[in-house]
Coordinates of C-alpha atoms in Angstrom, one line a residue:
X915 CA 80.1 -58.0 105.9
X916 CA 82.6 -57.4 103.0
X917 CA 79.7 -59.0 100.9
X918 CA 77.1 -56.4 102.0
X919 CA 79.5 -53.2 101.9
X920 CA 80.6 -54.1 97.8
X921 CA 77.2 -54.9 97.1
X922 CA 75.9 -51.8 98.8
X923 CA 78.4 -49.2 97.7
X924 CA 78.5 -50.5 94.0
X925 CA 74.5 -50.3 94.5
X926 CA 74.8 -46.5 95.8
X927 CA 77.9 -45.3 93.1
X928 CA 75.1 -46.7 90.1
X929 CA 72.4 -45.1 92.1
X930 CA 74.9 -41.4 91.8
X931 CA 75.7 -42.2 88.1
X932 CA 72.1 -42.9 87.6
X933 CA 70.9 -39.9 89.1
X934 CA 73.3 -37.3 87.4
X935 CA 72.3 -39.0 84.3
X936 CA 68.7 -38.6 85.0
X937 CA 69.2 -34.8 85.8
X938 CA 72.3 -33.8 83.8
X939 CA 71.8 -36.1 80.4
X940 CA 70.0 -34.1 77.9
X941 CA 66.7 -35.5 78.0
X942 CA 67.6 -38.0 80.3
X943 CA 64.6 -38.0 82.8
X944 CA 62.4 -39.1 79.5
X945 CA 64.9 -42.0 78.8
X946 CA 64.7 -43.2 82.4
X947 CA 60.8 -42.8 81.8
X948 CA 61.2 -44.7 78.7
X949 CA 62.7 -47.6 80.2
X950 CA 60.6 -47.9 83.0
X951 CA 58.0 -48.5 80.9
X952 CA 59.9 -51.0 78.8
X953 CA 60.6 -53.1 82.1
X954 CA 56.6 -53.1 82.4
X955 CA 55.5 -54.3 78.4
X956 CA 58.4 -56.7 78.5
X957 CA 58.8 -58.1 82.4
X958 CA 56.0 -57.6 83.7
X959 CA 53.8 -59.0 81.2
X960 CA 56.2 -61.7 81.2
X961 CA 56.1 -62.4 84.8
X962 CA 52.2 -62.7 84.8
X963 CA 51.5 -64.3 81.8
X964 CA 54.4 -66.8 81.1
X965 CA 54.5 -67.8 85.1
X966 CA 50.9 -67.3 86.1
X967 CA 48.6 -67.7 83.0
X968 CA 50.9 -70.3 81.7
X969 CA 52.6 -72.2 83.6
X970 CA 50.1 -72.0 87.0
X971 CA 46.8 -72.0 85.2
X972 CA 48.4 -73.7 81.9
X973 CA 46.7 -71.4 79.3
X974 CA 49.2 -71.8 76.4
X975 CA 48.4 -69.0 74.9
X976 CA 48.9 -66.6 77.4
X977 CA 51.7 -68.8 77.9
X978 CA 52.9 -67.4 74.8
X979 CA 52.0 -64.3 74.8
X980 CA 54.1 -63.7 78.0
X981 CA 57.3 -65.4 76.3
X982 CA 56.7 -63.1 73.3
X983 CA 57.0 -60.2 75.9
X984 CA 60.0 -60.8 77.7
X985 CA 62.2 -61.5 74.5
X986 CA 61.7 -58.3 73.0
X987 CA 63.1 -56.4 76.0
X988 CA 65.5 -54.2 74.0
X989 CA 62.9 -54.2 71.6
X990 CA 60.4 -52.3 73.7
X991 CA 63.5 -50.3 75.3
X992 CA 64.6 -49.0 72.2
X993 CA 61.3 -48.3 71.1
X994 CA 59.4 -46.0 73.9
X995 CA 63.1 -44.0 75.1
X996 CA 63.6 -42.9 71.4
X997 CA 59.8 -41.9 71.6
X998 CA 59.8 -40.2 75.2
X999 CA 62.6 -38.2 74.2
X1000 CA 60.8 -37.1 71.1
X1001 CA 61.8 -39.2 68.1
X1002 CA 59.4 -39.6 64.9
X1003 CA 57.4 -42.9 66.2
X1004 CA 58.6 -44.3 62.8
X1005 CA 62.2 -44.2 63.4
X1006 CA 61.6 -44.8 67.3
X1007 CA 60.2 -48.7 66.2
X1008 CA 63.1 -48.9 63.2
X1009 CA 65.6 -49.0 65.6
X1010 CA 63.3 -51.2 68.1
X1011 CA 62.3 -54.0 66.0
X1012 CA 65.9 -54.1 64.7
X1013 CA 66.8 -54.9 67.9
X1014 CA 65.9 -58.9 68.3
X1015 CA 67.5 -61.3 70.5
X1016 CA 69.2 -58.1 72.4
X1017 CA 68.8 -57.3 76.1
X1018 CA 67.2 -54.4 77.7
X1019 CA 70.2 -52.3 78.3
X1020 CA 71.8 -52.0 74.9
X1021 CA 68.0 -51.4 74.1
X1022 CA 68.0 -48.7 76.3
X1023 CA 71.7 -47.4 75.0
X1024 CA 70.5 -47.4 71.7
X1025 CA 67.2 -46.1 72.0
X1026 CA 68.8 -43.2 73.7
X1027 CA 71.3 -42.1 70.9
X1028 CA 68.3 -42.6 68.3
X1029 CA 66.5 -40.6 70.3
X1030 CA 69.3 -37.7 69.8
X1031 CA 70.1 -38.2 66.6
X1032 CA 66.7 -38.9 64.6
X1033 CA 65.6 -35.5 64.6
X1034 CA 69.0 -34.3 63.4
X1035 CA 68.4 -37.2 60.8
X1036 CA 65.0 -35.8 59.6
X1037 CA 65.4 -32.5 59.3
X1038 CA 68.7 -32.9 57.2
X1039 CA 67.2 -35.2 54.3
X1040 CA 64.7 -34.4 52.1
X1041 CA 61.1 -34.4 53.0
X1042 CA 59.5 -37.5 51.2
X1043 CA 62.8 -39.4 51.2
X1044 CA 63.4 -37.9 55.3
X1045 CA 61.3 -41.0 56.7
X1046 CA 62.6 -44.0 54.4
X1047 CA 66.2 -42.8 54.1
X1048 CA 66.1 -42.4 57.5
X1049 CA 64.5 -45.4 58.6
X1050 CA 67.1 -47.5 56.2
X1051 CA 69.7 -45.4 57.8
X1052 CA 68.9 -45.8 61.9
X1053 CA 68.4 -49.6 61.7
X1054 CA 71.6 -50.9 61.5
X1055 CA 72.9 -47.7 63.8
X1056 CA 70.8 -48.9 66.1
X1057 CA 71.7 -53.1 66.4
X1058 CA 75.4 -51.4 66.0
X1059 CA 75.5 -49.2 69.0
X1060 CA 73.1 -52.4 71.4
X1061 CA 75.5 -55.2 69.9
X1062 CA 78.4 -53.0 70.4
X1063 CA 77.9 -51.9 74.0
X1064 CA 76.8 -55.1 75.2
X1065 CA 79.6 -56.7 76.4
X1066 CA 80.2 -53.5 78.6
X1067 CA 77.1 -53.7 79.6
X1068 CA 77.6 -57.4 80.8
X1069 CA 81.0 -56.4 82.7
X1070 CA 79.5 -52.9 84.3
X1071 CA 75.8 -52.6 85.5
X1072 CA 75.1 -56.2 85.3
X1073 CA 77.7 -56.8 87.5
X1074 CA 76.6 -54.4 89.8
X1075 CA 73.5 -56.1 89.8
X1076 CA 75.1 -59.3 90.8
X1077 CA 76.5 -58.1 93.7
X1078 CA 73.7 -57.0 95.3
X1079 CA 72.1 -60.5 94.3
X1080 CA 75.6 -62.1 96.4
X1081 CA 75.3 -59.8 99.2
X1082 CA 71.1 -60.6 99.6
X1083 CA 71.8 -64.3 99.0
X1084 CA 74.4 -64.0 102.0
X1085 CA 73.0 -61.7 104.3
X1086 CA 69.1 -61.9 103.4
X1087 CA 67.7 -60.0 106.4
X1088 CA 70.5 -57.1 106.6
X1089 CA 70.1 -56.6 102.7
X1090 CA 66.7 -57.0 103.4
X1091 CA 66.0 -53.6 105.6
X1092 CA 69.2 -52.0 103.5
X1093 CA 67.7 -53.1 100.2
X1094 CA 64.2 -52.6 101.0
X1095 CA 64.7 -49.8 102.3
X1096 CA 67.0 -47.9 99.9
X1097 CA 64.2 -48.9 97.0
X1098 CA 61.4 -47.8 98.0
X1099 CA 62.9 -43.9 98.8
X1100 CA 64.3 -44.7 95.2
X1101 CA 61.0 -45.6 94.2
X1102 CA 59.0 -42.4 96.3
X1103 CA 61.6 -40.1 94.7
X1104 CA 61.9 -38.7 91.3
X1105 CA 64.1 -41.5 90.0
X1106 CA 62.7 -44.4 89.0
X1107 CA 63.5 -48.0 91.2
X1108 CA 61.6 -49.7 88.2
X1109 CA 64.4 -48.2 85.5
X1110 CA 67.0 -49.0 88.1
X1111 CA 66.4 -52.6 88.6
X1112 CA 65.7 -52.7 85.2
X1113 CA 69.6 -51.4 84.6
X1114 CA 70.8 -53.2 87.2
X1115 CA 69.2 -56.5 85.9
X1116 CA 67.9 -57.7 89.3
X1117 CA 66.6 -61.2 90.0
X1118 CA 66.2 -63.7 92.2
X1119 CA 65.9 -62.8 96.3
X1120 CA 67.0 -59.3 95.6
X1121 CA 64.6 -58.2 92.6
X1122 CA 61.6 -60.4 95.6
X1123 CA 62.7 -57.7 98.5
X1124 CA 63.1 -54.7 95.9
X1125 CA 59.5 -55.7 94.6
X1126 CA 57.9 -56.2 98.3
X1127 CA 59.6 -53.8 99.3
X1128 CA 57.6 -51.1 97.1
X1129 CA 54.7 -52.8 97.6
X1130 CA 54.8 -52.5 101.4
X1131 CA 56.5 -48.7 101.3
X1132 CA 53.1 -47.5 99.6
X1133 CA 51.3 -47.9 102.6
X1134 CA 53.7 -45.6 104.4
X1135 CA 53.2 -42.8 101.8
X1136 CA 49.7 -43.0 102.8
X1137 CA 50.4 -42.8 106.6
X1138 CA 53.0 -39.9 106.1
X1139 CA 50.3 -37.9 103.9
X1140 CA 47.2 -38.4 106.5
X1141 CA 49.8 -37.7 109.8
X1142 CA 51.8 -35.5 108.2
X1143 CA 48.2 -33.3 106.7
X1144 CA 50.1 -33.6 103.2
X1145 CA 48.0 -33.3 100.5
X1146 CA 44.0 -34.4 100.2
X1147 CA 42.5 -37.9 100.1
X1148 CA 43.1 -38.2 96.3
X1149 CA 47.0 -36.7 97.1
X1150 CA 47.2 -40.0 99.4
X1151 CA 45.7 -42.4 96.9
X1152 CA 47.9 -41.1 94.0
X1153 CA 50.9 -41.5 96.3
X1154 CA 49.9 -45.1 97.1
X1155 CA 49.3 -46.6 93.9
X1156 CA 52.5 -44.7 91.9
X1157 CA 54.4 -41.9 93.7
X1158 CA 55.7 -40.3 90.9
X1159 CA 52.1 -38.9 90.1
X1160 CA 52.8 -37.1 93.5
X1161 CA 56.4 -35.7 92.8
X1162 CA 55.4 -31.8 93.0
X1163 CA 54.3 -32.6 96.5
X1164 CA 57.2 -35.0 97.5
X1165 CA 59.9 -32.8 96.4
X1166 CA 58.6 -30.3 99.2
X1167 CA 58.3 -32.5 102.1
X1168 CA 61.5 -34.9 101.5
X1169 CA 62.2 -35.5 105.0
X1170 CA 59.4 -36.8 106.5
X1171 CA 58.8 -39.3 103.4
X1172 CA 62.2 -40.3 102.5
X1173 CA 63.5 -41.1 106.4
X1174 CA 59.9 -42.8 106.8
X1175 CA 59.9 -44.9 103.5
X1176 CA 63.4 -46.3 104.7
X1177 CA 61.9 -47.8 107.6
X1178 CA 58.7 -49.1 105.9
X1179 CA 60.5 -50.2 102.9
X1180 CA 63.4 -51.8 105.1
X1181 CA 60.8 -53.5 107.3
X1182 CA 59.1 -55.3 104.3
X1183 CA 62.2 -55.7 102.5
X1184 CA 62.8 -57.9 106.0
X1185 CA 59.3 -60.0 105.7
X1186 CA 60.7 -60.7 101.7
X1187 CA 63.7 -61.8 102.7
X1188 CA 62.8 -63.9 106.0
X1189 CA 60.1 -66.3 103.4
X1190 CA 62.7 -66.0 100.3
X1191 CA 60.8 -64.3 97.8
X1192 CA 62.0 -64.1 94.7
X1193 CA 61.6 -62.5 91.3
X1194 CA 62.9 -63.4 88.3
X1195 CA 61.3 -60.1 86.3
X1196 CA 63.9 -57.3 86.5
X1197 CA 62.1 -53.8 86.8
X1198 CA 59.2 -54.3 88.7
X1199 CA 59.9 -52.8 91.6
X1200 CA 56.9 -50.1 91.9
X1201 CA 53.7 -50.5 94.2
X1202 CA 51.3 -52.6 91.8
X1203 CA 54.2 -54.2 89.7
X1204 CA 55.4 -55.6 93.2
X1205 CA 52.2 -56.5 93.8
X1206 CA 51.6 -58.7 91.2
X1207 CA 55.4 -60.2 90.1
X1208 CA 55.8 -62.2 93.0
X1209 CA 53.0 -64.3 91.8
X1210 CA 54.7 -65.5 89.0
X1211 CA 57.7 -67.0 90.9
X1212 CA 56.4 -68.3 94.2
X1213 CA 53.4 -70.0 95.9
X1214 CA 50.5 -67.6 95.8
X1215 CA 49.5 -68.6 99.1
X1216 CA 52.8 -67.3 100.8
X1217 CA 53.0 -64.5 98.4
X1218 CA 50.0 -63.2 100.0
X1219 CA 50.8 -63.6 103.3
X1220 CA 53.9 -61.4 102.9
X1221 CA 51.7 -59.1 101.1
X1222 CA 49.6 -58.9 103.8
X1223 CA 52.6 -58.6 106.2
X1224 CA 54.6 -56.0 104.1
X1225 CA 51.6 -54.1 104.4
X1226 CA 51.6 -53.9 108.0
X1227 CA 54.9 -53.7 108.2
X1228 CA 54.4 -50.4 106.0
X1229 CA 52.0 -48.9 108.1
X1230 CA 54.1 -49.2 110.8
X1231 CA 57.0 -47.7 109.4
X1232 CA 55.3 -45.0 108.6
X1233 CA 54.0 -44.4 112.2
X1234 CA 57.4 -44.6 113.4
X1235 CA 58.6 -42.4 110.8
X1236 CA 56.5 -39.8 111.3
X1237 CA 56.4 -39.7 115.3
X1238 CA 60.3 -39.3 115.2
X1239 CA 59.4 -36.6 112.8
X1240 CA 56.7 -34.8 114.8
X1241 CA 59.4 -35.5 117.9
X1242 CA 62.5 -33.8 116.0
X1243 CA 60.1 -31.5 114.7
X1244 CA 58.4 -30.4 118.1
X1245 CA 61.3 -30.3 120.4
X1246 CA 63.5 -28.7 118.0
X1247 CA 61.3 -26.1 116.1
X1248 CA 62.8 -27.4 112.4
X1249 CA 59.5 -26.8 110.7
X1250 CA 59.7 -30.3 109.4
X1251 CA 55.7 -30.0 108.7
X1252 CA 55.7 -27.4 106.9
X1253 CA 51.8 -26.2 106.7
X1254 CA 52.0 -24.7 103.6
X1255 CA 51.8 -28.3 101.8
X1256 CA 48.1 -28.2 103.1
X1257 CA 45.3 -28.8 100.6
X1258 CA 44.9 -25.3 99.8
X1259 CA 48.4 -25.4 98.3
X1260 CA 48.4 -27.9 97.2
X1261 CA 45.3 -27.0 94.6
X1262 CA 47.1 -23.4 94.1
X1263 CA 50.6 -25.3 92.8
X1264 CA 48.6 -27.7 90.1

């Protein structure tokens, strides 16, 4: 129990720290975006092709291709934050590709100062010498601040990370529901579970339920929006395959999604964790990333059973989810489903 509660409360103190950062941090939503989709070009990519393509269906180039990926996480990190944030592209893949051999959180560090400081850069110097000075200049600022912020790094958020590994290893099927469930409202809401594993460094059993676990939530965003009349048929889609493409809508009908998402979530997180699925590609936890990740670290043919069963077990979260709502809602006149978030409005807010 001790296990659970560290690994839990470190897991919710990151998950404050991350979202203050997120909403305080100039331009920190873009960073998170940034890394998000550094977890994908790196992890992801090396998930499927090093552990599918190459080692499964031994094609050595793809093989290589997926090796290739996953060393130049801080590469890649580095890279698309300074970018999202606004960086000259030039200066954004400077500080990137001098970045080898370093992790994706220094990556994401350092990518973040570049991203503040290389427009300061560029419109101090000289324009013709702005972009080579500059680039010769943000280089070794760049490896500084990732080399220099590593070993913090290592004692902090990868810590963090570890615990929650400990408490899933311990207690699989209570971190299972807990886990599961807290990723996927993490993943429905405007945060980012994908930059949070990613920061966390997630693997093994933990990383299998966080994965699953958004995988299996999706389908109870689509039973929320049909019972709850949220949205259209394309609203329900869009919320299925990435719900960030549906935030306008989910920030206006939080109650019904988040409190249902626990229980879908929490329920597959349970099917992950009761056939050990693991997943050794930190930041894929999203609906299709989770879908395909597992692949790459476990036997296909159970991997699609407890796709199959995360998906049920998704649907029926979301019908329990949403008849408590309707309950709560109807007995106690709370205006939970709010009819405003129709189709109608939803066309008039875009």
């Amino acid at each position: 129990m001790l296990t659970i509660l560290k690994g839990m409360g470190l897991l919710l103190f990151t998950l404050i720290l991350f979202s203050l950062f997120s909403l305080k941090a100039p331009k920190g939503d873009k960073a998170m975006s940034g890394l998000a989709g550094a977890a994908i070009a790196s992890f992801l990519v090396e998930a499927i092709h090093k552990y599918i393509s190459g080692d499964f269906l031994n094609i050595a180039f793809l093989g290589e291709v997926g090796i290739s990926s996953g060393s130049l996480a801080g590469t890649a990190a580095a890279s698309l934050v300074a970018i999202n944030m606004g960086a000259n592209p030039v200066f954004a893949l400077v500080a990137g590709v001098a970045l080898s051999g370093i992790g994706i959180l220094p990556g994401f560090i350092a990518g973040y100062i570049v991203g503040l400081i290389a427009p300061i850069i560029e419109k101090k110097l000289p324009e013709g010498l702005n972009v080579v000075v500059g680039a010769l200049a943000i280089a070794p600022i760049a490896r500084f601040i990732a080399i220099g912020v590593t070993p913090v790094v290592d004692v902090t958020l990868l810590n963090v990370g570890k615990a929650v590994t400990a408490a899933a290893n311990q207690s699989p099927l209570v971190m299972g529901f807990l886990l599961g469930g807290m990723m996927k409202v993490i993943c429905t809401s405007p945060l980012s579970s994908m930059s949070m594993t990613a920061m966390l460094g997630l693997k093994g059993l933990a990383m299998g339920i966080a994965s699953i676990a958004s995988f299996g939530g999706a389908f109870t965003n689509g039973v929320v929006f049909k019972r709850m009349k949220i949205g259209d048929k394309s609203n329900i889609i869009g919320v299925m395959l990435e719900p960030l493409t549906q935030a306008h809508i989910i920030t206006k009908n939080p109650i019904p999604i988040f409190f249902s998402d626990f229980i879908g979530g929490g329920l597959a997180g349970i099917v992950a964790a009761h056939f050990g699925i693991i997943n050794n590609a930190p930041g894929t936890a999203a609906p299709i990333p989770g879908l395909l990740a597992p692949f790459g670290f476990n036997p296909p043919l159970k991997v699609l059973l407890v796709l199959v069963l995360a998906a049920i077990c998704g649907l029926i979260g979301g019908y329990i989810g949403t008849s408590i709502i309707k309950f709560v809602d109807g007995k106690y006149n709370l205006n939970i489903n709010n009819k405003t978030y129709k189709k109608k409005s939803i066309l008039t807010d875009q």
